[in-house]
PDB file of C-alpha atoms in Angstrom:
ATOM      1  CA  LEU A  26     -12.632  -6.564  12.066  1.00 87.00           C
ATOM      2  CA  CYS A  27      -9.970  -6.927   9.653  1.00 95.00           C
ATOM      3  CA  GLY A  28      -7.763  -9.557  11.357  1.00 96.00           C
ATOM      4  CA  ILE A  29      -7.429 -11.762  14.334  1.00 96.00           C
ATOM      5  CA  LEU A  30      -4.704 -13.984  16.128  1.00 97.00           C
ATOM      6  CA  ILE A  31      -6.007 -16.443  18.828  1.00 97.00           C
ATOM      7  CA  GLY A  32      -3.217 -18.237  20.576  1.00 97.00           C
ATOM      8  CA  GLU A  33      -2.163 -19.689  23.967  1.00 97.00           C
ATOM      9  CA  LYS A  34       0.783 -18.631  26.173  1.00 96.00           C
ATOM     10  CA  ILE A  35       2.483 -21.817  27.462  1.00 96.00           C
ATOM     11  CA  ILE A  36       5.277 -21.746  30.426  1.00 95.00           C
ATOM     12  CA  ASN A  37       8.406 -22.557  29.284  1.00 89.00           C
ATOM     13  CA  ASP A  38      11.023 -22.248  32.114  1.00 85.00           C
ATOM     14  CA  LYS A  39      10.626 -18.602  33.284  1.00 85.00           C
ATOM     15  CA  LYS A  40       9.183 -17.383  29.946  1.00 90.00           C
ATOM     16  CA  TYR A  41       6.363 -18.230  27.621  1.00 96.00           C
ATOM     17  CA  ASP A  42       5.969 -19.717  24.259  1.00 97.00           C
ATOM     18  CA  LEU A  43       3.149 -18.605  22.050  1.00 97.00           C
ATOM     19  CA  ASP A  44       1.183 -21.460  20.487  1.00 98.00           C
ATOM     20  CA  ILE A  45      -0.940 -19.575  17.560  1.00 98.00           C
ATOM     21  CA  HIS A  46      -4.198 -21.575  17.055  1.00 97.00           C
ATOM     22  CA  ILE A  47      -5.758 -19.358  14.525  1.00 96.00           C
ATOM     23  CA  MET A  48      -4.387 -16.367  12.590  1.00 97.00           C
ATOM     24  CA  PHE A  49      -6.874 -14.890  10.082  1.00 96.00           C
ATOM     25  CA  VAL A  50      -6.869 -11.757   8.150  1.00 96.00           C
ATOM     26  CA  SER A  51     -10.031 -11.075   5.860  1.00 95.00           C
ATOM     27  CA  LYS A  52      -9.586 -11.527   2.194  1.00 93.00           C
ATOM     28  CA  TYR A  53     -10.664  -7.961   1.323  1.00 94.00           C
ATOM     29  CA  PHE A  54      -7.649  -6.673   3.792  1.00 94.00           C
ATOM     30  CA  ARG A  55      -4.821  -9.071   2.918  1.00 91.00           C
ATOM     31  CA  ARG A  56      -1.682  -7.871   1.424  1.00 92.00           C
ATOM     32  CA  ASN A  57      -1.858  -4.669   3.403  1.00 95.00           C
ATOM     33  CA  ASN A  58       0.503  -5.877   6.157  1.00 94.00           C
ATOM     34  CA  ILE A  59      -1.980  -6.357   8.509  1.00 96.00           C
ATOM     35  CA  GLY A  60      -0.956  -9.928   9.438  1.00 96.00           C
ATOM     36  CA  SER A  61       2.608  -8.999   9.793  1.00 96.00           C
ATOM     37  CA  SER A  62       1.428  -6.087  11.879  1.00 96.00           C
ATOM     38  CA  ILE A  63      -0.194  -8.563  14.251  1.00 96.00           C
ATOM     39  CA  LEU A  64       2.910 -10.474  14.642  1.00 97.00           C
ATOM     40  CA  SER A  65       5.253  -7.509  15.080  1.00 96.00           C
ATOM     41  CA  ASN A  66       3.035  -6.450  18.040  1.00 95.00           C
ATOM     42  CA  ILE A  67       3.713  -9.636  19.672  1.00 95.00           C
ATOM     43  CA  GLU A  68       7.450  -8.981  19.104  1.00 95.00           C
ATOM     44  CA  ILE A  69       7.387  -5.338  20.253  1.00 96.00           C
ATOM     45  CA  ASN A  70       5.585  -6.497  23.423  1.00 94.00           C
ATOM     46  CA  LYS A  71       7.623  -9.636  24.058  1.00 91.00           C
ATOM     47  CA  SER A  72       9.184  -8.490  27.194  1.00 90.00           C
ATOM     48  CA  PHE A  73       5.824  -7.382  28.759  1.00 92.00           C
ATOM     49  CA  ASN A  74       4.356 -10.700  27.815  1.00 90.00           C
ATOM     50  CA  LYS A  75       7.506 -12.594  28.419  1.00 93.00           C
ATOM     51  CA  ILE A  76       6.978 -14.618  25.153  1.00 95.00           C
ATOM     52  CA  ASN A  77      10.284 -15.720  23.600  1.00 94.00           C
ATOM     53  CA  ARG A  78       9.031 -18.280  21.104  1.00 97.00           C
ATOM     54  CA  ILE A  79       6.162 -18.583  18.687  1.00 98.00           C
ATOM     55  CA  TYR A  80       5.000 -22.043  17.309  1.00 98.00           C
ATOM     56  CA  LEU A  81       2.103 -22.524  14.656  1.00 98.00           C
ATOM     57  CA  GLU A  82       0.758 -25.171  12.269  1.00 97.00           C
ATOM     58  CA  VAL A  83      -0.370 -24.582   8.712  1.00 97.00           C
ATOM     59  CA  ALA A  84      -1.879 -27.112   6.150  1.00 97.00           C
ATOM     60  CA  GLU A  85       0.965 -27.943   3.666  1.00 97.00           C
ATOM     61  CA  ASN A  86      -1.299 -27.144   0.732  1.00 96.00           C
ATOM     62  CA  ASN A  87      -1.977 -23.489   2.023  1.00 95.00           C
ATOM     63  CA  LEU A  88       0.822 -21.973  -0.004  1.00 97.00           C
ATOM     64  CA  GLY A  89      -0.348 -18.455   0.706  1.00 94.00           C
ATOM     65  CA  ALA A  90       0.007 -18.828   4.590  1.00 96.00           C
ATOM     66  CA  ILE A  91       3.361 -20.713   4.204  1.00 98.00           C
ATOM     67  CA  ARG A  92       4.846 -17.866   2.029  1.00 97.00           C
ATOM     68  CA  PHE A  93       3.398 -15.310   4.664  1.00 96.00           C
ATOM     69  CA  TYR A  94       4.957 -16.940   7.614  1.00 97.00           C
ATOM     70  CA  GLU A  95       8.269 -17.661   5.864  1.00 98.00           C
ATOM     71  CA  LYS A  96       8.367 -14.087   4.851  1.00 97.00           C
ATOM     72  CA  ASN A  97       7.925 -13.285   8.493  1.00 97.00           C
ATOM     73  CA  ASN A  98      10.980 -15.382   9.325  1.00 97.00           C
ATOM     74  CA  PHE A  99       9.150 -18.596  10.673  1.00 98.00           C
ATOM     75  CA  VAL A 100      11.385 -21.583  10.193  1.00 98.00           C
ATOM     76  CA  PHE A 101      10.095 -25.030   9.416  1.00 98.00           C
ATOM     77  CA  LEU A 102      10.244 -27.402  12.415  1.00 97.00           C
ATOM     78  CA  LYS A 103       8.580 -30.555  11.369  1.00 98.00           C
ATOM     79  CA  PHE A 104       5.592 -32.452   9.641  1.00 97.00           C
ATOM     80  CA  ARG A 105       2.410 -33.574  11.572  1.00 96.00           C
ATOM     81  CA  HIS A 106       1.250 -36.409   9.020  1.00 96.00           C
ATOM     82  CA  ASN A 107      -2.371 -36.903   8.446  1.00 95.00           C
ATOM     83  CA  TYR A 108      -3.384 -33.934  10.782  1.00 94.00           C
ATOM     84  CA  TYR A 109      -5.958 -32.073   8.811  1.00 93.00           C
ATOM     85  CA  LYS A 110      -9.189 -33.652   6.993  1.00 92.00           C
ATOM     86  CA  ASN A 111     -10.667 -31.497   4.407  1.00 88.00           C
ATOM     87  CA  ASN A 112     -13.443 -32.711   1.946  1.00 90.00           C
ATOM     88  CA  ASN A 113     -12.457 -36.185   2.733  1.00 92.00           C
ATOM     89  CA  LYS A 114      -8.735 -35.369   1.922  1.00 94.00           C
ATOM     90  CA  ILE A 115      -6.136 -36.016   4.609  1.00 96.00           C
ATOM     91  CA  ILE A 116      -3.492 -33.255   4.526  1.00 97.00           C
ATOM     92  CA  ASN A 117      -0.305 -32.812   6.629  1.00 97.00           C
ATOM     93  CA  ALA A 118       0.348 -29.978   8.878  1.00 97.00           C
ATOM     94  CA  LYS A 119       3.873 -28.175   8.545  1.00 98.00           C
ATOM     95  CA  CYS A 120       4.968 -27.028  12.080  1.00 98.00           C
ATOM     96  CA  TYR A 121       6.887 -23.611  12.264  1.00 98.00           C
ATOM     97  CA  THR A 122       8.616 -21.709  14.993  1.00 98.00           C
ATOM     98  CA  LYS A 123      10.231 -18.274  15.512  1.00 98.00           C
ATOM     99  CA  LEU A 124      12.462 -17.213  18.239  1.00 96.00           C
ATOM    100  CA  ILE A 125      11.771 -13.496  19.120  1.00 93.00           C
TER     101      ILE A 125
END
């Protein structure tokens, strides 16, 4: 297993939004377009899956993931303040969206 995406289709009118819960690519396979290919597969099959928008959240200090999502044309939507807790440190989430 090189990478995985776990999400949830949420009804929005007659189409669906995809809320990405987890997207992970093994550190040994990163920078090989695997993550971009996973996202591209969603876009290629958007009419079959009836998905027209993708949402996700990422910790604001996860700069690699933020660069990845912005490179893949995700647009910053809003902050969720005090969303994550890691090693007794509170971290904001950055929410992104992409219309496909």
